[in-house]
mmCIF file of C-alpha atoms in Angstrom:
data_model
loop_
_atom_site.group_PDB
_atom_site.id
_atom_site.type_symbol
_atom_site.label_atom_id
_atom_site.label_comp_id
_atom_site.label_asym_id
_atom_site.label_seq_id
_atom_site.Cartn_x
_atom_site.Cartn_y
_atom_site.Cartn_z
ATOM 1 C CA MET A 48 20.351 -7.107 -9.948
ATOM 2 C CA GLU A 49 17.358 -9.393 -10.155
ATOM 3 C CA ILE A 50 16.012 -12.036 -7.823
ATOM 4 C CA ASN A 51 13.085 -14.393 -8.363
ATOM 5 C CA ILE A 52 10.516 -14.268 -5.568
ATOM 6 C CA ASN A 53 7.600 -16.684 -5.960
ATOM 7 C CA GLY A 54 7.934 -16.632 -9.737
ATOM 8 C CA LEU A 55 8.273 -12.847 -10.042
ATOM 9 C CA GLU A 56 11.464 -11.199 -11.285
ATOM 10 C CA ILE A 57 12.302 -8.446 -8.795
ATOM 11 C CA ASN A 58 14.737 -5.605 -9.428
ATOM 12 C CA TYR A 59 16.915 -4.669 -6.455
ATOM 13 C CA LYS A 60 20.312 -3.382 -5.377
ATOM 14 C CA ILE A 61 22.365 -3.401 -2.197
ATOM 15 C CA THR A 62 24.960 -0.785 -1.291
ATOM 16 C CA GLY A 63 27.209 -0.343 1.715
ATOM 17 C CA PRO A 64 29.589 -2.679 3.547
ATOM 18 C CA ASP A 65 28.702 -6.373 3.459
ATOM 19 C CA ASP A 66 29.828 -6.703 7.075
ATOM 20 C CA ALA A 67 27.854 -3.681 8.333
ATOM 21 C CA ALA A 68 26.259 -4.148 11.718
ATOM 22 C CA GLN A 69 22.995 -2.585 10.557
ATOM 23 C CA THR A 70 20.742 -3.059 7.527
ATOM 24 C CA ALA A 71 18.204 -0.547 6.270
ATOM 25 C CA VAL A 72 15.572 -1.339 3.654
ATOM 26 C CA VAL A 73 13.831 1.353 1.600
ATOM 27 C CA LEU A 74 10.182 0.734 0.685
ATOM 28 C CA GLN A 75 9.108 2.943 -2.190
ATOM 29 C CA GLY A 76 6.133 5.146 -2.916
ATOM 30 C CA TRP A 77 3.490 4.303 -5.485
ATOM 31 C CA GLY A 78 4.591 4.570 -9.109
ATOM 32 C CA THR A 79 8.272 5.194 -8.363
ATOM 33 C CA ASP A 80 11.387 3.188 -9.144
ATOM 34 C CA LEU A 81 14.218 2.396 -6.778
ATOM 35 C CA SER A 82 16.632 4.959 -8.270
ATOM 36 C CA ILE A 83 14.581 7.835 -6.828
ATOM 37 C CA TYR A 84 15.818 6.735 -3.405
ATOM 38 C CA ASP A 85 19.531 6.764 -4.245
ATOM 39 C CA SER A 86 20.034 9.900 -2.134
ATOM 40 C CA VAL A 87 18.371 8.142 0.810
ATOM 41 C CA ALA A 88 20.736 5.189 0.443
ATOM 42 C CA SER A 89 23.797 7.418 0.053
ATOM 43 C CA ALA A 90 22.960 9.110 3.354
ATOM 44 C CA LEU A 91 23.604 5.798 5.137
ATOM 45 C CA ASN A 92 25.656 3.421 3.050
ATOM 46 C CA ASP A 93 29.061 4.566 4.259
ATOM 47 C CA SER A 94 28.427 2.515 7.400
ATOM 48 C CA CYS A 95 25.110 0.720 6.855
ATOM 49 C CA ARG A 96 24.004 -1.895 4.349
ATOM 50 C CA VAL A 97 21.082 -0.414 2.380
ATOM 51 C CA VAL A 98 18.623 -2.429 0.305
ATOM 52 C CA GLN A 99 16.562 -0.772 -2.432
ATOM 53 C CA PHE A 100 14.088 -2.667 -4.585
ATOM 54 C CA ASP A 101 11.089 -2.311 -6.866
ATOM 55 C CA LEU A 102 7.859 -3.802 -5.597
ATOM 56 C CA PRO A 103 5.966 -6.051 -8.038
ATOM 57 C CA GLY A 104 4.418 -3.801 -10.674
ATOM 58 C CA PHE A 105 6.751 -0.907 -9.801
ATOM 59 C CA GLY A 106 9.860 0.184 -11.707
ATOM 60 C CA ALA A 107 11.591 -2.751 -13.402
ATOM 61 C CA SER A 108 9.946 -5.522 -11.348
ATOM 62 C CA GLN A 109 7.404 -7.903 -12.809
ATOM 63 C CA GLU A 110 3.734 -7.145 -12.214
ATOM 64 C CA PRO A 111 1.806 -9.435 -9.844
ATOM 65 C CA PRO A 112 -0.398 -12.007 -11.593
ATOM 66 C CA GLU A 113 -3.519 -10.523 -10.007
ATOM 67 C CA ALA A 114 -4.487 -7.457 -8.012
ATOM 68 C CA TRP A 115 -2.830 -7.446 -4.580
ATOM 69 C CA ASN A 116 -4.009 -5.616 -1.499
ATOM 70 C CA VAL A 117 -1.521 -4.155 0.975
ATOM 71 C CA ASP A 118 -1.392 -7.375 2.991
ATOM 72 C CA ALA A 119 -0.412 -9.335 -0.123
ATOM 73 C CA TYR A 120 2.420 -6.874 -0.733
ATOM 74 C CA CYS A 121 3.487 -7.326 2.894
ATOM 75 C CA ASP A 122 3.498 -11.111 2.403
ATOM 76 C CA PHE A 123 5.718 -10.630 -0.636
ATOM 77 C CA PHE A 124 8.084 -8.406 1.352
ATOM 78 C CA CYS A 125 8.458 -11.063 4.039
ATOM 79 C CA ASP A 126 9.460 -13.549 1.334
ATOM 80 C CA PHE A 127 11.876 -10.995 -0.137
ATOM 81 C CA MET A 128 13.553 -10.480 3.244
ATOM 82 C CA ASP A 129 13.811 -14.231 3.726
ATOM 83 C CA ALA A 130 15.372 -14.689 0.290
ATOM 84 C CA LEU A 131 18.047 -12.130 1.207
ATOM 85 C CA SER A 132 18.506 -13.713 4.663
ATOM 86 C CA ILE A 133 17.705 -10.438 6.443
ATOM 87 C CA ARG A 134 16.540 -11.151 9.992
ATOM 88 C CA SER A 135 16.604 -7.582 11.350
ATOM 89 C CA ALA A 136 16.443 -4.194 9.639
ATOM 90 C CA ALA A 137 15.458 -0.578 9.956
ATOM 91 C CA LEU A 138 12.608 0.150 7.532
ATOM 92 C CA ILE A 139 12.348 3.434 5.638
ATOM 93 C CA GLY A 140 9.011 3.878 3.902
ATOM 94 C CA HIS A 141 7.901 6.619 1.538
ATOM 95 C CA SER A 142 4.183 7.034 0.815
ATOM 96 C CA TYR A 143 2.873 3.536 -0.093
ATOM 97 C CA GLY A 144 5.987 2.018 1.477
ATOM 98 C CA GLY A 145 5.052 3.659 4.767
ATOM 99 C CA ARG A 146 1.606 2.128 4.523
ATOM 100 C CA MET A 147 3.216 -1.309 4.226
ATOM 101 C CA ILE A 148 5.503 -0.673 7.209
ATOM 102 C CA ILE A 149 2.596 0.293 9.468
ATOM 103 C CA LYS A 150 0.806 -2.946 8.592
ATOM 104 C CA MET A 151 3.940 -5.040 9.144
ATOM 105 C CA ALA A 152 4.664 -3.359 12.479
ATOM 106 C CA ALA A 153 1.140 -4.291 13.563
ATOM 107 C CA ARG A 154 1.891 -7.890 12.597
ATOM 108 C CA ALA A 155 5.114 -7.747 14.600
ATOM 109 C CA SER A 156 3.203 -6.650 17.703
ATOM 110 C CA ARG A 157 1.210 -9.874 17.423
ATOM 111 C CA GLY A 158 4.314 -11.997 16.858
ATOM 112 C CA GLU A 159 3.379 -12.582 13.218
ATOM 113 C CA LEU A 160 6.397 -11.094 11.415
ATOM 114 C CA PRO A 161 9.352 -13.353 10.470
ATOM 115 C CA PHE A 162 11.978 -10.619 10.927
ATOM 116 C CA GLU A 163 12.697 -7.855 13.435
ATOM 117 C CA ILE A 164 12.017 -4.184 12.719
ATOM 118 C CA SER A 165 14.727 -2.294 14.610
ATOM 119 C CA LYS A 166 13.545 1.231 13.783
ATOM 120 C CA ILE A 167 11.062 2.895 11.430
ATOM 121 C CA VAL A 168 11.238 6.020 9.282
ATOM 122 C CA LEU A 169 7.972 7.136 7.694
ATOM 123 C CA VAL A 170 8.424 9.739 4.943
ATOM 124 C CA ASP A 171 5.256 11.478 3.697
ATOM 125 C CA SER A 172 3.557 8.194 4.463
ATOM 126 C CA ALA A 173 0.187 6.944 3.295
ATOM 127 C CA GLY A 174 -2.183 5.280 5.748
ATOM 128 C CA VAL A 175 -4.724 7.913 6.774
ATOM 129 C CA MET A 176 -7.894 7.790 4.709
ATOM 130 C CA PRO A 177 -9.119 11.343 4.022
ATOM 131 C CA LYS A 178 -12.610 12.235 5.160
ATOM 132 C CA ARG A 179 -14.780 13.313 2.255
ATOM 133 C CA THR A 180 -17.025 16.344 2.409
ATOM 134 C CA ALA A 181 -20.658 16.095 1.335
ATOM 135 C CA ALA A 182 -19.707 17.754 -1.953
ATOM 136 C CA GLN A 183 -16.930 15.204 -2.544
ATOM 137 C CA ASN A 184 -19.275 12.306 -1.780
ATOM 138 C CA PHE A 185 -21.777 13.702 -4.277
ATOM 139 C CA LYS A 186 -19.039 14.030 -6.899
ATOM 140 C CA VAL A 187 -17.994 10.406 -6.381
ATOM 141 C CA LYS A 188 -21.585 9.168 -6.664
ATOM 142 C CA ARG A 189 -22.116 11.250 -9.816
ATOM 143 C CA TYR A 190 -18.931 9.876 -11.365
ATOM 144 C CA LYS A 191 -19.894 6.261 -10.602
ATOM 145 C CA ALA A 192 -23.375 6.772 -12.063
ATOM 146 C CA MET A 193 -21.904 8.369 -15.218
ATOM 147 C CA ARG A 194 -19.292 5.616 -15.536
ATOM 148 C CA ASN A 195 -21.884 2.852 -15.222
ATOM 149 C CA PHE A 196 -24.085 4.534 -17.826
ATOM 150 C CA LEU A 197 -21.331 5.244 -20.354
ATOM 151 C CA THR A 198 -19.702 1.822 -20.077
ATOM 152 C CA SER A 199 -22.959 -0.076 -20.532
ATOM 153 C CA ARG A 200 -22.835 -2.036 -23.778
ATOM 154 C CA PRO A 201 -25.576 -0.154 -25.692
ATOM 155 C CA VAL A 202 -24.170 3.298 -24.913
ATOM 156 C CA HIS A 203 -20.486 2.398 -25.273
ATOM 157 C CA SER A 204 -21.106 0.867 -28.700
ATOM 158 C CA LEU A 205 -22.399 4.212 -29.995
ATOM 159 C CA PHE A 206 -19.347 6.325 -29.030
ATOM 160 C CA PRO A 207 -16.556 3.947 -28.008
ATOM 161 C CA GLU A 208 -13.598 6.253 -28.745
ATOM 162 C CA VAL A 209 -15.115 9.282 -26.997
ATOM 163 C CA ILE A 210 -16.115 7.270 -23.930
ATOM 164 C CA ASP A 211 -12.730 5.505 -23.709
ATOM 165 C CA TYR A 212 -10.994 8.887 -23.892
ATOM 166 C CA TRP A 213 -13.206 10.263 -21.104
ATOM 167 C CA MET A 214 -12.488 7.221 -18.948
ATOM 168 C CA SER A 215 -8.734 7.617 -19.494
ATOM 169 C CA LYS A 216 -8.867 11.140 -18.035
ATOM 170 C CA GLN A 217 -10.575 10.165 -14.771
ATOM 171 C CA GLY A 218 -8.851 9.611 -11.424
ATOM 172 C CA SER A 219 -5.441 10.653 -10.128
ATOM 173 C CA GLU A 220 -2.306 10.659 -12.263
ATOM 174 C CA ASP A 221 -1.102 7.520 -10.463
ATOM 175 C CA TYR A 222 -4.386 5.801 -11.292
ATOM 176 C CA ARG A 223 -4.393 6.906 -14.945
ATOM 177 C CA ASN A 224 -0.823 5.710 -15.471
ATOM 178 C CA ALA A 225 -1.394 2.284 -13.919
ATOM 179 C CA SER A 226 -2.152 -0.964 -15.729
ATOM 180 C CA PRO A 227 -5.564 -2.592 -15.114
ATOM 181 C CA VAL A 228 -4.099 -4.879 -12.430
ATOM 182 C CA MET A 229 -2.234 -2.062 -10.695
ATOM 183 C CA LYS A 230 -5.308 0.180 -10.797
ATOM 184 C CA LYS A 231 -7.118 -2.420 -8.692
ATOM 185 C CA CYS A 232 -4.152 -2.609 -6.300
ATOM 186 C CA LEU A 233 -4.216 1.171 -5.862
ATOM 187 C CA VAL A 234 -7.963 1.303 -5.253
ATOM 188 C CA MET A 235 -7.700 -1.334 -2.517
ATOM 189 C CA ALA A 236 -4.851 0.569 -0.868
ATOM 190 C CA VAL A 237 -6.374 4.051 -0.786
ATOM 191 C CA ASN A 238 -9.650 2.729 0.601
ATOM 192 C CA GLU A 239 -7.987 1.223 3.681
ATOM 193 C CA ASP A 240 -7.569 3.399 6.776
ATOM 194 C CA LEU A 241 -4.744 2.321 9.086
ATOM 195 C CA CYS A 242 -5.443 4.692 11.985
ATOM 196 C CA ASP A 243 -6.807 1.923 14.207
ATOM 197 C CA ILE A 244 -3.615 -0.172 13.995
ATOM 198 C CA MET A 245 -1.136 2.686 14.392
ATOM 199 C CA PRO A 246 -1.099 2.281 18.211
ATOM 200 C CA LEU A 247 0.300 -1.241 17.625
ATOM 201 C CA VAL A 248 3.502 0.149 16.070
ATOM 202 C CA GLU A 249 6.128 -0.547 18.745
ATOM 203 C CA PRO A 250 9.563 0.298 17.250
ATOM 204 C CA GLU A 251 10.974 3.787 17.649
ATOM 205 C CA THR A 252 9.555 5.765 14.723
ATOM 206 C CA LEU A 253 10.709 8.945 13.018
ATOM 207 C CA ILE A 254 8.088 10.720 10.905
ATOM 208 C CA VAL A 255 9.436 13.104 8.237
ATOM 209 C CA TRP A 256 7.030 15.266 6.246
ATOM 210 C CA GLY A 257 6.816 18.113 3.778
ATOM 211 C CA ASP A 258 4.522 20.904 4.932
ATOM 212 C CA LEU A 259 3.399 21.482 1.317
ATOM 213 C CA ASP A 260 2.507 17.833 0.710
ATOM 214 C CA PHE A 261 -0.918 17.699 -0.930
ATOM 215 C CA ASP A 262 -0.886 13.952 -1.634
ATOM 216 C CA THR A 263 -0.608 13.005 2.042
ATOM 217 C CA PRO A 264 -1.322 16.310 3.861
ATOM 218 C CA ILE A 265 0.638 17.453 6.910
ATOM 219 C CA GLY A 266 -2.444 16.742 9.020
ATOM 220 C CA ASP A 267 -1.819 13.038 8.377
ATOM 221 C CA ALA A 268 1.637 13.416 9.946
ATOM 222 C CA HIS A 269 0.142 14.844 13.130
ATOM 223 C CA ILE A 270 -2.360 11.980 13.290
ATOM 224 C CA MET A 271 0.478 9.459 12.999
ATOM 225 C CA GLU A 272 2.562 11.244 15.623
ATOM 226 C CA GLU A 273 -0.402 11.170 18.000
ATOM 227 C CA ARG A 274 -1.315 7.522 17.392
ATOM 228 C CA ILE A 275 2.105 5.857 17.060
ATOM 229 C CA PRO A 276 3.387 5.514 20.635
ATOM 230 C CA ASN A 277 7.151 5.963 20.302
ATOM 231 C CA SER A 278 7.285 8.515 17.496
ATOM 232 C CA ALA A 279 8.601 11.991 16.719
ATOM 233 C CA LEU A 280 7.755 14.295 13.822
ATOM 234 C CA VAL A 281 10.185 16.421 11.806
ATOM 235 C CA VAL A 282 8.705 18.815 9.225
ATOM 236 C CA LEU A 283 10.777 19.884 6.218
ATOM 237 C CA GLU A 284 9.366 23.298 5.403
ATOM 238 C CA GLY A 285 8.754 24.269 1.807
ATOM 239 C CA THR A 286 8.741 20.682 0.514
ATOM 240 C CA ASN A 287 6.070 18.456 -0.991
ATOM 241 C CA HIS A 288 5.326 14.717 -1.140
ATOM 242 C CA TYR A 289 8.964 14.081 -2.053
ATOM 243 C CA SER A 290 10.393 16.025 0.877
ATOM 244 C CA PHE A 291 13.597 13.957 0.924
ATOM 245 C CA LEU A 292 14.445 15.114 -2.622
ATOM 246 C CA TYR A 293 13.844 18.812 -2.057
ATOM 247 C CA LYS A 294 15.985 19.139 1.057
ATOM 248 C CA PRO A 295 18.490 16.273 0.703
ATOM 249 C CA ALA A 296 21.137 17.711 3.054
ATOM 250 C CA GLU A 297 18.632 18.299 5.841
ATOM 251 C CA PHE A 298 17.030 14.910 5.280
ATOM 252 C CA ARG A 299 20.448 13.237 5.326
ATOM 253 C CA SER A 300 21.281 14.827 8.679
ATOM 254 C CA ILE A 301 17.961 13.799 10.186
ATOM 255 C CA LEU A 302 18.224 10.240 8.902
ATOM 256 C CA ARG A 303 21.782 9.720 10.095
ATOM 257 C CA SER A 304 21.023 11.187 13.502
ATOM 258 C CA PHE A 305 18.087 8.817 13.973
ATOM 259 C CA LEU A 306 19.464 5.592 12.481
ATOM 260 C CA LEU A 307 23.221 5.821 13.060
ATOM 261 C CA THR A 308 23.550 7.736 16.315
ATOM 262 C CA GLY A 309 20.308 6.739 17.966
ATOM 263 C CA GLY A 310 18.540 10.059 18.341
ATOM 264 C CA ALA A 311 15.859 11.969 16.483
ATOM 265 C CA ALA A 312 16.768 15.402 15.196
#
């Protein structure tokens, strides 16, 4: 299905009983589409209404007209919830989606969120900015100096194809695959550390993580567990950044226990 939010065509779907007492909304990770979270929805939608959607610039949804930071994506999500008349929901966030949830929970603590967050599930969530070593800082400075030199008009005009190819190979896979607008969105996101606002997250929070996650390392999970007041951590051993896909039965049990019966596994 599609819905127009502030001029953007947004892809979404809702499963589960229309008269369900509880609604859960899945917020996706960077570069994914909503279908990746079908197993998450199927874990709950026998008794819970589950909303999946593609953020602007993700999956089949229209790209934002300009680069958005995380707060702009949170503003969009508030409008999305209003358009669907959802006043209260459990939020399940994977990677970038978790980053958004942390920011919205901080808004809620200040009375600035137009809907209620009943519970939170953070799955391999982003939000902790990694500390760079001296060697990594040097590498970044060297890359920026090289980029500025190679993209200067006199130099670029001499070897445009070679330089454009080199530029296309720089950065993470997510960054390389993104459009120019989405590249800027990603850069703004990864350069924002949310550790200081994590203590403002008030709803009961379940943190689920893969111990082999190299995109958001397991150390990030321990930081979140320490800083988010009412939280508990469950580690899915032998899984990576997509822990919910690698151990779907275990994830399903954990999710149902937390959201449908009221307790963390």
